[in-house]
């Protein structure tokens, strides 16, 4: 779109624009420059496209721009039709409109379908004032007033676009800036570009499309509001269900009232000491017999549990640790993987636990499996229908089993592997 020095694509004679091929050659063309009103010469040479030049070689800033505008307007006025561009949204009105609900799902409105179409013009006025603006053309089609801007160098400004939108006027822009100055001086190319090229025009303001867009958008808003309401309702139903379940669980406390009452008694230090004493009298002679079978002998130094909650097993730790060593480690095939689960189950079946501690611990485990899926009741054992103090007082039977494996790992007998413990000696 550069202005080739002094070239004017069309000349003005008696109020009409002419191409250089439509008039006599040279100064006889009798045309003036529409920019500076000085005489032009028509050049119909064989080597360059026909065009006009200033006779006096005048410096003329607006000759080309003015000629193109006038010629484009004259074409529209002569043909009384125009191809209206399609409308497919803009930055503020994406087509279709989209909204996100409270679950982050995307909802789409109906698209505004407004394809390009040819409009017959009933009335064409050049450069008529419209409000504060003077569009290139004011025309009328079957839908009323339509403003047309021809772009050669200067696009419609954002202010003008906003003013047109606010006043509800229809305006399109036809962009000729992609044509070269010599192409544009060919009347047939220019007629095609002005009247019938869909790709070079767009809506500056299209109230009809915006109204349709707003209507679709409102319907979308209603739809998303409904979706949000049902999501919310489903969430509340879910929450109520969980609360009800929790209430039912809380009511289970009555099943454990006698155990809870006894918990305080059996966890008193004197009670624990007396139980451990009893277990020692009963079990240590048996443990010593078992320990004679253990190899390597240094392992026996590690086979006892000094922890305060070891009373919860119905065997002295020295006995069950020795038995567990013989059962799980000494006689195990190489590469065997040991798990806390295996030790716990074996301990439960072989020696058993203090019945009150066992029943309360199982209540915690069951609750954990029901309300913390994935935890498998392992840690930390906790149950909503026991108080925090009660929860803390219940011995962690799982940890008692685990401690056997941890201790032997520290002693170098076992190695930790991903799915449990492996024999290292
Ligand atoms: Zn001029």
CSV table of C-alpha atoms and ligand atoms in Angstrom, one decimal:
chain,number,residue,atom,x,y,z
A,1,UNK,CA,0.0,0.0,0.0
A,2,UNK,CA,3.0,2.3,-0.2
A,3,UNK,CA,2.4,5.5,-2.0
A,4,UNK,CA,4.5,5.3,-5.2
A,5,UNK,CA,5.8,8.8,-5.7
A,6,UNK,CA,3.2,11.1,-7.4
A,7,UNK,CA,1.1,8.2,-8.7
A,8,UNK,CA,-2.7,8.6,-8.6
A,9,UNK,CA,-4.7,5.5,-9.5
A,10,UNK,CA,-7.9,7.4,-10.7
A,11,UNK,CA,-8.6,10.8,-12.0
A,12,UNK,CA,-11.5,13.2,-11.2
A,13,UNK,CA,-13.6,14.8,-14.0
A,14,UNK,CA,-16.9,16.5,-13.5
A,15,UNK,CA,-17.5,14.8,-10.2
A,16,UNK,CA,-16.8,11.3,-11.4
A,17,UNK,CA,-13.7,9.1,-11.0
A,18,UNK,CA,-12.1,7.5,-14.1
A,19,UNK,CA,-9.4,4.9,-14.7
A,20,UNK,CA,-6.6,5.9,-17.0
A,21,UNK,CA,-7.9,3.5,-19.6
A,22,UNK,CA,-11.3,5.1,-19.7
A,23,UNK,CA,-10.0,8.6,-20.8
A,24,UNK,CA,-7.7,10.0,-23.5
A,25,UNK,CA,-4.0,9.5,-23.0
A,26,UNK,CA,-1.8,12.3,-21.6
A,27,UNK,CA,-2.9,15.7,-20.6
A,28,UNK,CA,-5.9,15.3,-22.9
A,29,UNK,CA,-7.5,13.2,-20.2
A,30,UNK,CA,-8.9,16.4,-18.7
A,31,UNK,CA,-8.7,15.0,-15.2
A,32,UNK,CA,-7.7,16.6,-11.9
A,33,UNK,CA,-6.1,15.0,-8.8
A,34,UNK,CA,-8.8,14.5,-6.2
A,35,UNK,CA,-6.2,15.3,-3.5
A,36,UNK,CA,-4.7,18.6,-4.6
A,37,UNK,CA,-7.0,19.5,-7.6
A,38,UNK,CA,-4.1,20.0,-10.0
A,39,UNK,CA,-4.2,18.6,-13.6
A,40,UNK,CA,-3.2,15.0,-14.1
A,41,UNK,CA,-1.8,13.2,-17.2
A,42,UNK,CA,-3.1,9.7,-18.1
A,43,UNK,CA,-0.3,7.1,-18.7
A,44,UNK,CA,-1.5,4.2,-20.8
A,45,UNK,CA,2.0,2.8,-21.5
A,46,UNK,CA,2.7,-0.8,-22.4
A,47,UNK,CA,5.2,-1.6,-19.7
A,48,UNK,CA,3.5,-0.3,-16.6
A,49,UNK,CA,-0.1,-0.6,-15.6
A,50,UNK,CA,-2.2,2.4,-16.7
A,51,UNK,CA,-2.3,5.2,-14.1
A,52,UNK,CA,-2.3,9.0,-13.7
A,53,UNK,CA,0.6,11.2,-12.6
A,54,UNK,CA,0.6,14.9,-11.6
A,55,UNK,CA,1.3,17.0,-14.7
A,56,UNK,CA,3.4,19.5,-12.7
A,57,UNK,CA,5.0,16.7,-10.7
A,58,UNK,CA,3.4,18.3,-7.7
A,59,UNK,CA,4.1,17.0,-4.1
A,60,UNK,CA,0.7,15.6,-3.2
A,61,UNK,CA,0.2,13.7,0.0
A,62,UNK,CA,-3.5,12.7,-0.3
A,63,UNK,CA,-3.9,12.1,-4.1
A,64,UNK,CA,-3.8,8.2,-3.9
A,65,UNK,CA,-5.7,7.9,-0.7
A,66,UNK,CA,-8.4,10.3,-1.9
A,67,UNK,CA,-8.7,8.7,-5.4
A,68,UNK,CA,-9.1,5.2,-3.9
A,69,UNK,CA,-11.8,6.3,-1.4
A,70,UNK,CA,-13.7,8.2,-4.0
A,71,UNK,CA,-13.5,5.4,-6.5
A,72,UNK,CA,-14.6,2.7,-4.0
A,73,UNK,CA,-17.6,4.8,-2.9
A,74,UNK,CA,-18.5,5.5,-6.6
A,75,UNK,CA,-18.4,1.7,-7.2
A,76,UNK,CA,-20.8,1.1,-4.4
A,77,UNK,CA,-23.1,3.9,-5.4
A,78,UNK,CA,-23.1,2.6,-9.0
A,79,UNK,CA,-23.8,-1.0,-8.2
A,80,UNK,CA,-26.2,-0.6,-5.2
A,81,UNK,CA,-25.2,-3.8,-3.6
A,82,UNK,CA,-22.5,-4.9,-1.1
A,83,UNK,CA,-21.4,-8.2,0.4
A,84,UNK,CA,-21.9,-8.0,4.1
A,85,UNK,CA,-19.3,-9.9,6.1
A,86,UNK,CA,-20.3,-12.8,8.4
A,87,UNK,CA,-20.1,-12.3,12.1
A,88,UNK,CA,-18.3,-14.9,14.2
A,89,UNK,CA,-17.6,-13.2,17.5
A,90,UNK,CA,-14.9,-10.9,18.8
A,91,UNK,CA,-12.7,-10.6,21.9
A,92,UNK,CA,-15.6,-9.6,24.2
A,93,UNK,CA,-18.2,-11.9,22.5
A,94,UNK,CA,-16.5,-15.2,21.8
A,95,UNK,CA,-18.8,-17.3,19.5
A,96,UNK,CA,-20.1,-19.5,21.1
A,97,UNK,CA,-20.1,-17.9,24.6
A,98,UNK,CA,-18.7,-20.2,27.3
A,99,UNK,CA,-19.1,-20.5,31.1
A,100,UNK,CA,-17.6,-22.8,33.7
A,101,UNK,CA,-19.7,-24.3,36.5
A,102,UNK,CA,-18.6,-24.8,40.1
A,103,UNK,CA,-17.3,-28.2,39.1
A,104,UNK,CA,-15.1,-26.6,36.5
A,105,UNK,CA,-17.1,-28.1,33.7
A,106,UNK,CA,-17.3,-26.0,30.5
A,107,UNK,CA,-20.8,-25.1,29.1
A,108,UNK,CA,-21.3,-23.6,25.7
A,109,UNK,CA,-24.0,-21.3,24.5
A,110,UNK,CA,-25.7,-21.8,21.1
A,111,UNK,CA,-23.5,-20.2,18.3
A,112,UNK,CA,-24.7,-17.1,16.7
A,113,UNK,CA,-25.0,-18.1,13.0
A,114,UNK,CA,-24.6,-15.0,10.8
A,115,UNK,CA,-23.0,-15.9,7.5
A,116,UNK,CA,-21.9,-13.4,4.9
A,117,UNK,CA,-24.7,-12.2,2.5
A,118,UNK,CA,-25.3,-9.8,-0.3
A,119,UNK,CA,-27.4,-6.8,0.6
A,120,UNK,CA,-29.2,-4.7,-2.0
A,121,UNK,CA,-28.9,-1.0,-1.3
A,122,UNK,CA,-31.8,1.3,-1.6
A,123,UNK,CA,-30.1,4.6,-0.8
A,124,UNK,CA,-26.4,5.6,-0.9
A,125,UNK,CA,-25.1,8.9,0.5
A,126,UNK,CA,-21.4,9.8,0.5
A,127,UNK,CA,-19.7,11.4,3.5
A,128,UNK,CA,-22.9,12.2,5.5
A,129,UNK,CA,-22.4,13.2,9.1
A,130,UNK,CA,-23.6,10.6,11.6
A,131,UNK,CA,-23.3,12.0,15.1
A,132,UNK,CA,-19.8,13.2,15.7
A,133,UNK,CA,-18.5,11.0,12.9
A,134,UNK,CA,-18.4,11.2,9.1
A,135,UNK,CA,-18.3,7.6,7.7
A,136,UNK,CA,-17.3,7.1,4.0
A,137,UNK,CA,-20.8,6.0,3.1
A,138,UNK,CA,-24.2,5.9,4.6
A,139,UNK,CA,-26.4,3.4,2.8
A,140,UNK,CA,-29.7,1.7,3.4
A,141,UNK,CA,-30.5,-2.0,2.9
A,142,UNK,CA,-33.5,-4.2,4.0
A,143,UNK,CA,-32.5,-3.8,7.6
A,144,UNK,CA,-32.1,0.0,7.5
A,145,UNK,CA,-29.1,2.3,7.9
A,146,UNK,CA,-25.6,0.8,7.3
A,147,UNK,CA,-22.4,2.7,7.6
A,148,UNK,CA,-19.4,1.7,5.4
A,149,UNK,CA,-15.8,2.6,6.0
A,150,UNK,CA,-13.2,2.1,3.3
A,151,UNK,CA,-9.7,1.4,4.7
A,152,UNK,CA,-6.7,2.2,2.6
A,153,UNK,CA,-4.3,3.6,5.1
A,154,UNK,CA,-6.2,4.2,8.3
A,155,UNK,CA,-8.3,1.6,10.1
A,156,UNK,CA,-11.4,2.5,12.1
A,157,UNK,CA,-10.2,3.8,15.5
A,158,UNK,CA,-11.3,2.1,18.7
A,159,UNK,CA,-13.1,5.3,19.8
A,160,UNK,CA,-15.1,5.3,16.6
A,161,UNK,CA,-15.9,1.6,17.0
A,162,UNK,CA,-17.1,2.2,20.6
A,163,UNK,CA,-19.2,5.2,19.6
A,164,UNK,CA,-20.9,3.1,16.8
A,165,UNK,CA,-21.6,0.2,19.2
A,166,UNK,CA,-23.0,2.5,21.9
A,167,UNK,CA,-25.3,4.2,19.5
A,168,UNK,CA,-26.5,0.9,18.1
A,169,UNK,CA,-25.5,1.6,14.5
A,170,UNK,CA,-24.4,-1.0,12.0
A,171,UNK,CA,-20.9,-0.4,10.5
A,172,UNK,CA,-18.6,-2.5,8.3
A,173,UNK,CA,-15.0,-1.8,7.2
A,174,UNK,CA,-13.7,-2.8,3.8
A,175,UNK,CA,-10.0,-3.2,3.9
A,176,UNK,CA,-8.2,-2.4,0.6
A,177,UNK,CA,-4.8,-2.0,2.2
A,178,UNK,CA,-3.6,-5.4,1.0
A,179,UNK,CA,-3.9,-4.4,-2.7
A,180,UNK,CA,-0.9,-2.7,-4.4
A,181,UNK,CA,-1.3,0.7,-5.9
A,182,UNK,CA,-1.0,-0.6,-9.5
A,183,UNK,CA,-3.5,-3.5,-8.8
A,184,UNK,CA,-6.0,-1.1,-7.3
A,185,UNK,CA,-5.9,1.1,-10.4
A,186,UNK,CA,-7.4,-1.8,-12.4
A,187,UNK,CA,-11.1,-1.1,-12.1
A,188,UNK,CA,-12.2,-4.8,-12.4
A,189,UNK,CA,-9.9,-5.8,-9.5
A,190,UNK,CA,-11.1,-2.9,-7.4
A,191,UNK,CA,-14.8,-3.6,-8.1
A,192,UNK,CA,-14.3,-7.2,-7.0
A,193,UNK,CA,-12.4,-6.1,-3.9
A,194,UNK,CA,-15.1,-3.5,-2.9
A,195,UNK,CA,-18.2,-5.4,-3.7
A,196,UNK,CA,-17.6,-9.1,-3.4
A,197,UNK,CA,-14.5,-10.2,-1.4
A,198,UNK,CA,-15.5,-11.8,1.9
A,199,UNK,CA,-12.0,-11.9,3.4
A,200,UNK,CA,-11.3,-8.2,3.3
A,201,UNK,CA,-14.3,-7.0,5.4
A,202,UNK,CA,-15.5,-7.2,8.9
A,203,UNK,CA,-18.2,-5.8,11.2
A,204,UNK,CA,-17.1,-2.8,13.3
A,205,UNK,CA,-20.5,-2.7,14.9
A,206,UNK,CA,-23.2,-5.3,14.4
A,207,UNK,CA,-26.1,-4.8,16.9
A,208,UNK,CA,-28.1,-7.7,15.5
A,209,UNK,CA,-25.3,-10.2,16.2
A,210,UNK,CA,-24.6,-8.8,19.6
A,211,UNK,CA,-28.3,-9.0,20.6
A,212,UNK,CA,-28.4,-12.6,19.4
A,213,UNK,CA,-25.2,-13.3,21.3
A,214,UNK,CA,-26.6,-11.7,24.5
A,215,UNK,CA,-29.7,-13.8,24.2
A,216,UNK,CA,-27.8,-17.0,23.8
A,217,UNK,CA,-25.4,-15.9,26.6
A,218,UNK,CA,-28.4,-15.3,29.0
A,219,UNK,CA,-29.8,-18.7,28.2
A,220,UNK,CA,-26.3,-20.1,29.0
A,221,UNK,CA,-26.2,-18.2,32.3
A,222,UNK,CA,-29.6,-19.8,33.2
A,223,UNK,CA,-28.3,-23.2,32.3
A,224,UNK,CA,-25.1,-22.9,34.3
A,225,UNK,CA,-27.1,-21.5,37.2
A,226,UNK,CA,-29.3,-24.6,37.1
A,227,UNK,CA,-26.2,-26.9,36.8
A,228,UNK,CA,-24.6,-25.1,39.8
A,229,UNK,CA,-27.8,-25.6,41.8
A,230,UNK,CA,-28.0,-29.3,41.1
A,231,UNK,CA,-24.3,-29.7,41.8
A,232,UNK,CA,-24.8,-27.8,45.1
A,233,UNK,CA,-27.8,-30.0,46.0
A,234,UNK,CA,-25.9,-33.2,45.2
A,235,UNK,CA,-23.1,-32.0,47.4
A,236,UNK,CA,-25.5,-31.2,50.3
A,237,UNK,CA,-27.2,-34.6,50.0
A,238,UNK,CA,-23.8,-36.2,50.1
A,239,UNK,CA,-22.8,-34.2,53.1
A,240,UNK,CA,-26.0,-35.1,54.9
A,241,UNK,CA,-25.5,-38.8,54.2
A,242,UNK,CA,-22.0,-38.6,55.6
A,243,UNK,CA,-23.2,-36.8,58.7
A,244,UNK,CA,-26.0,-39.4,59.2
A,245,UNK,CA,-23.4,-42.2,58.9
A,246,UNK,CA,-21.2,-40.5,61.4
A,247,UNK,CA,-24.1,-40.1,63.8
A,248,UNK,CA,-24.9,-43.8,63.5
A,249,UNK,CA,-21.2,-44.6,64.1
A,250,UNK,CA,-21.2,-42.3,67.2
A,251,UNK,CA,-24.1,-44.2,68.6
A,252,UNK,CA,-22.0,-47.4,68.6
A,253,UNK,CA,-20.2,-46.2,71.7
A,254,UNK,CA,-22.8,-48.0,73.8
A,255,UNK,CA,-21.4,-51.3,72.6
A,256,UNK,CA,-18.1,-50.6,74.2
A,257,UNK,CA,-19.1,-49.1,77.5
A,258,UNK,CA,-17.9,-51.9,79.7
A,259,UNK,CA,-14.5,-52.1,77.9
A,260,UNK,CA,-14.1,-48.3,78.1
A,261,UNK,CA,-14.8,-48.4,81.8
A,262,UNK,CA,-12.2,-51.1,82.2
A,263,UNK,CA,-9.6,-49.3,80.0
A,264,UNK,CA,-8.7,-46.9,82.8
A,265,UNK,CA,-8.2,-49.8,85.2
A,266,UNK,CA,-6.0,-52.0,83.0
A,267,UNK,CA,-3.7,-49.2,81.8
A,268,UNK,CA,-2.8,-48.1,85.3
A,269,UNK,CA,1.0,-48.6,85.9
A,270,UNK,CA,0.5,-51.0,88.8
A,271,UNK,CA,-1.9,-53.1,86.7
A,272,UNK,CA,0.5,-53.2,83.8
A,273,UNK,CA,3.4,-54.1,86.1
A,274,UNK,CA,1.4,-56.9,87.7
A,275,UNK,CA,0.4,-58.3,84.3
A,276,UNK,CA,3.9,-58.3,83.0
A,277,UNK,CA,5.1,-60.0,86.2
A,278,UNK,CA,2.4,-62.7,85.7
A,279,UNK,CA,3.4,-63.2,82.0
A,280,UNK,CA,7.1,-63.4,83.0
A,281,UNK,CA,6.4,-66.2,85.5
A,282,UNK,CA,4.4,-68.1,83.0
A,283,UNK,CA,6.5,-67.5,79.8
A,284,UNK,CA,10.2,-66.9,80.6
A,285,UNK,CA,11.1,-70.5,81.2
A,286,UNK,CA,9.5,-71.4,77.9
A,287,UNK,CA,11.3,-68.5,76.2
A,288,UNK,CA,14.7,-69.7,77.5
A,289,UNK,CA,14.1,-73.2,76.1
A,290,UNK,CA,13.3,-71.7,72.7
A,291,UNK,CA,16.3,-69.4,72.8
A,292,UNK,CA,18.6,-72.4,72.9
A,293,UNK,CA,17.6,-73.2,69.4
A,294,UNK,CA,18.3,-69.7,68.0
A,295,UNK,CA,21.3,-69.2,65.7
A,296,UNK,CA,23.3,-67.0,65.6
A,297,UNK,CA,23.2,-66.8,69.3
A,298,UNK,CA,23.9,-63.0,69.5
A,299,UNK,CA,20.4,-62.5,68.1
A,300,UNK,CA,18.9,-63.5,71.4
A,301,UNK,CA,20.2,-60.2,72.9
A,302,UNK,CA,17.7,-58.4,70.7
A,303,UNK,CA,14.7,-60.6,71.3
A,304,UNK,CA,12.8,-58.7,73.9
A,305,UNK,CA,10.5,-55.7,73.9
A,306,UNK,CA,11.0,-53.1,76.6
A,307,UNK,CA,8.0,-50.9,75.4
A,308,UNK,CA,5.3,-50.0,77.9
A,309,UNK,CA,2.4,-51.3,75.8
A,310,UNK,CA,3.8,-54.9,75.4
A,311,UNK,CA,1.4,-56.0,78.2
A,312,UNK,CA,-1.4,-56.0,75.5
A,313,UNK,CA,-0.1,-59.3,74.1
A,314,UNK,CA,-1.1,-62.4,76.0
A,315,UNK,CA,2.5,-63.6,76.1
A,316,UNK,CA,5.7,-62.2,77.5
A,317,UNK,CA,7.6,-60.4,74.8
A,318,UNK,CA,10.7,-62.6,75.3
A,319,UNK,CA,8.6,-65.7,74.5
A,320,UNK,CA,6.7,-64.4,71.5
A,321,UNK,CA,9.7,-62.6,70.0
A,322,UNK,CA,11.8,-65.8,70.2
A,323,UNK,CA,8.9,-67.8,68.8
A,324,UNK,CA,8.5,-65.3,66.0
A,325,UNK,CA,12.2,-65.4,65.2
A,326,UNK,CA,12.2,-69.2,64.9
A,327,UNK,CA,9.0,-69.2,62.9
A,328,UNK,CA,9.6,-66.3,60.5
A,329,UNK,CA,13.4,-65.8,60.2
A,330,UNK,CA,15.4,-68.8,61.2
A,331,UNK,CA,13.3,-71.3,59.2
A,332,UNK,CA,12.4,-69.0,56.4
A,333,UNK,CA,13.5,-69.7,52.8
A,334,UNK,CA,16.0,-67.2,51.4
A,335,UNK,CA,14.4,-64.0,49.9
A,336,UNK,CA,11.2,-64.4,51.9
A,337,UNK,CA,9.5,-61.0,52.5
A,338,UNK,CA,8.0,-60.5,55.9
A,339,UNK,CA,5.2,-58.0,56.6
A,340,UNK,CA,3.7,-56.5,59.7
A,341,UNK,CA,0.3,-58.0,58.6
A,342,UNK,CA,1.8,-61.5,58.8
A,343,UNK,CA,3.3,-60.9,62.2
A,344,UNK,CA,0.1,-59.3,63.5
A,345,UNK,CA,-2.1,-62.2,62.3
A,346,UNK,CA,0.3,-64.9,63.6
A,347,UNK,CA,0.5,-63.1,67.0
A,348,UNK,CA,-3.3,-62.9,67.1
A,349,UNK,CA,-3.7,-66.7,66.4
A,350,UNK,CA,-0.8,-68.0,68.3
A,351,UNK,CA,-0.8,-66.0,71.6
A,352,UNK,CA,-3.7,-63.6,71.3
A,353,UNK,CA,-4.1,-60.1,72.9
A,354,UNK,CA,-5.6,-58.8,76.1
A,355,UNK,CA,-9.3,-59.1,75.2
A,356,UNK,CA,-10.3,-55.6,76.2
A,357,UNK,CA,-7.4,-54.0,74.4
A,358,UNK,CA,-8.1,-56.2,71.4
A,359,UNK,CA,-11.8,-55.3,71.2
A,360,UNK,CA,-11.2,-51.5,71.5
A,361,UNK,CA,-8.3,-51.6,69.0
A,362,UNK,CA,-10.4,-53.5,66.5
A,363,UNK,CA,-13.1,-50.8,66.9
A,364,UNK,CA,-10.5,-48.2,66.0
A,365,UNK,CA,-9.3,-50.2,63.0
A,366,UNK,CA,-12.8,-50.9,61.7
A,367,UNK,CA,-13.7,-47.2,62.0
A,368,UNK,CA,-10.4,-46.2,60.2
A,369,UNK,CA,-11.1,-48.6,57.3
A,370,UNK,CA,-14.7,-47.2,57.0
A,371,UNK,CA,-13.8,-43.5,57.2
A,372,UNK,CA,-10.3,-43.2,56.0
A,373,UNK,CA,-10.3,-45.5,52.9
A,374,UNK,CA,-6.8,-46.5,52.0
A,375,UNK,CA,-5.4,-46.3,55.5
A,376,UNK,CA,-6.4,-49.9,56.1
A,377,UNK,CA,-6.7,-49.0,59.8
A,378,UNK,CA,-2.9,-48.8,60.3
A,379,UNK,CA,-2.2,-45.3,61.6
A,380,UNK,CA,-3.1,-43.5,63.6
A,381,UNK,CA,-5.8,-45.7,65.1
A,382,UNK,CA,-8.7,-43.4,66.0
A,383,UNK,CA,-12.4,-43.7,66.4
A,384,UNK,CA,-14.9,-40.9,66.5
A,385,UNK,CA,-17.1,-42.5,69.2
A,386,UNK,CA,-14.2,-42.7,71.7
A,387,UNK,CA,-12.8,-39.6,73.4
A,388,UNK,CA,-9.3,-38.4,72.5
A,389,UNK,CA,-8.1,-39.6,75.9
A,390,UNK,CA,-9.6,-43.1,75.3
A,391,UNK,CA,-8.1,-43.2,71.8
A,392,UNK,CA,-4.7,-42.5,73.1
A,393,UNK,CA,-5.0,-45.0,76.0
A,394,UNK,CA,-5.9,-48.0,73.7
A,395,UNK,CA,-2.6,-49.8,72.9
A,396,UNK,CA,-1.7,-49.8,69.2
A,397,UNK,CA,-1.5,-53.6,68.6
A,398,UNK,CA,-0.3,-53.1,65.1
A,399,UNK,CA,2.7,-51.1,66.2
A,400,UNK,CA,3.5,-53.9,68.7
A,401,UNK,CA,3.8,-56.3,65.8
A,402,UNK,CA,5.7,-53.8,63.7
A,403,UNK,CA,8.2,-53.2,66.5
A,404,UNK,CA,9.5,-56.8,66.2
A,405,UNK,CA,10.5,-56.1,62.5
A,406,UNK,CA,11.9,-52.7,63.2
A,407,UNK,CA,14.1,-53.9,66.1
A,408,UNK,CA,15.5,-56.7,64.0
A,409,UNK,CA,16.2,-54.4,61.2
A,410,UNK,CA,18.1,-52.1,63.5
A,411,UNK,CA,20.1,-55.2,64.6
A,412,UNK,CA,21.0,-56.0,61.0
A,413,UNK,CA,19.0,-59.2,60.8
A,414,UNK,CA,16.4,-57.7,58.4
A,415,UNK,CA,16.5,-55.3,55.5
A,416,UNK,CA,13.7,-52.9,54.6
A,417,UNK,CA,12.4,-53.5,51.1
A,418,UNK,CA,9.5,-51.8,49.3
A,419,UNK,CA,6.8,-54.3,50.2
A,420,UNK,CA,8.1,-55.3,53.7
A,421,UNK,CA,11.3,-56.8,55.2
A,422,UNK,CA,13.8,-59.2,53.9
A,423,UNK,CA,16.2,-61.5,55.8
A,424,UNK,CA,19.7,-60.0,55.7
A,425,UNK,CA,21.8,-62.6,57.4
B,1,LIG,ZN1,-2.6,15.7,-6.1
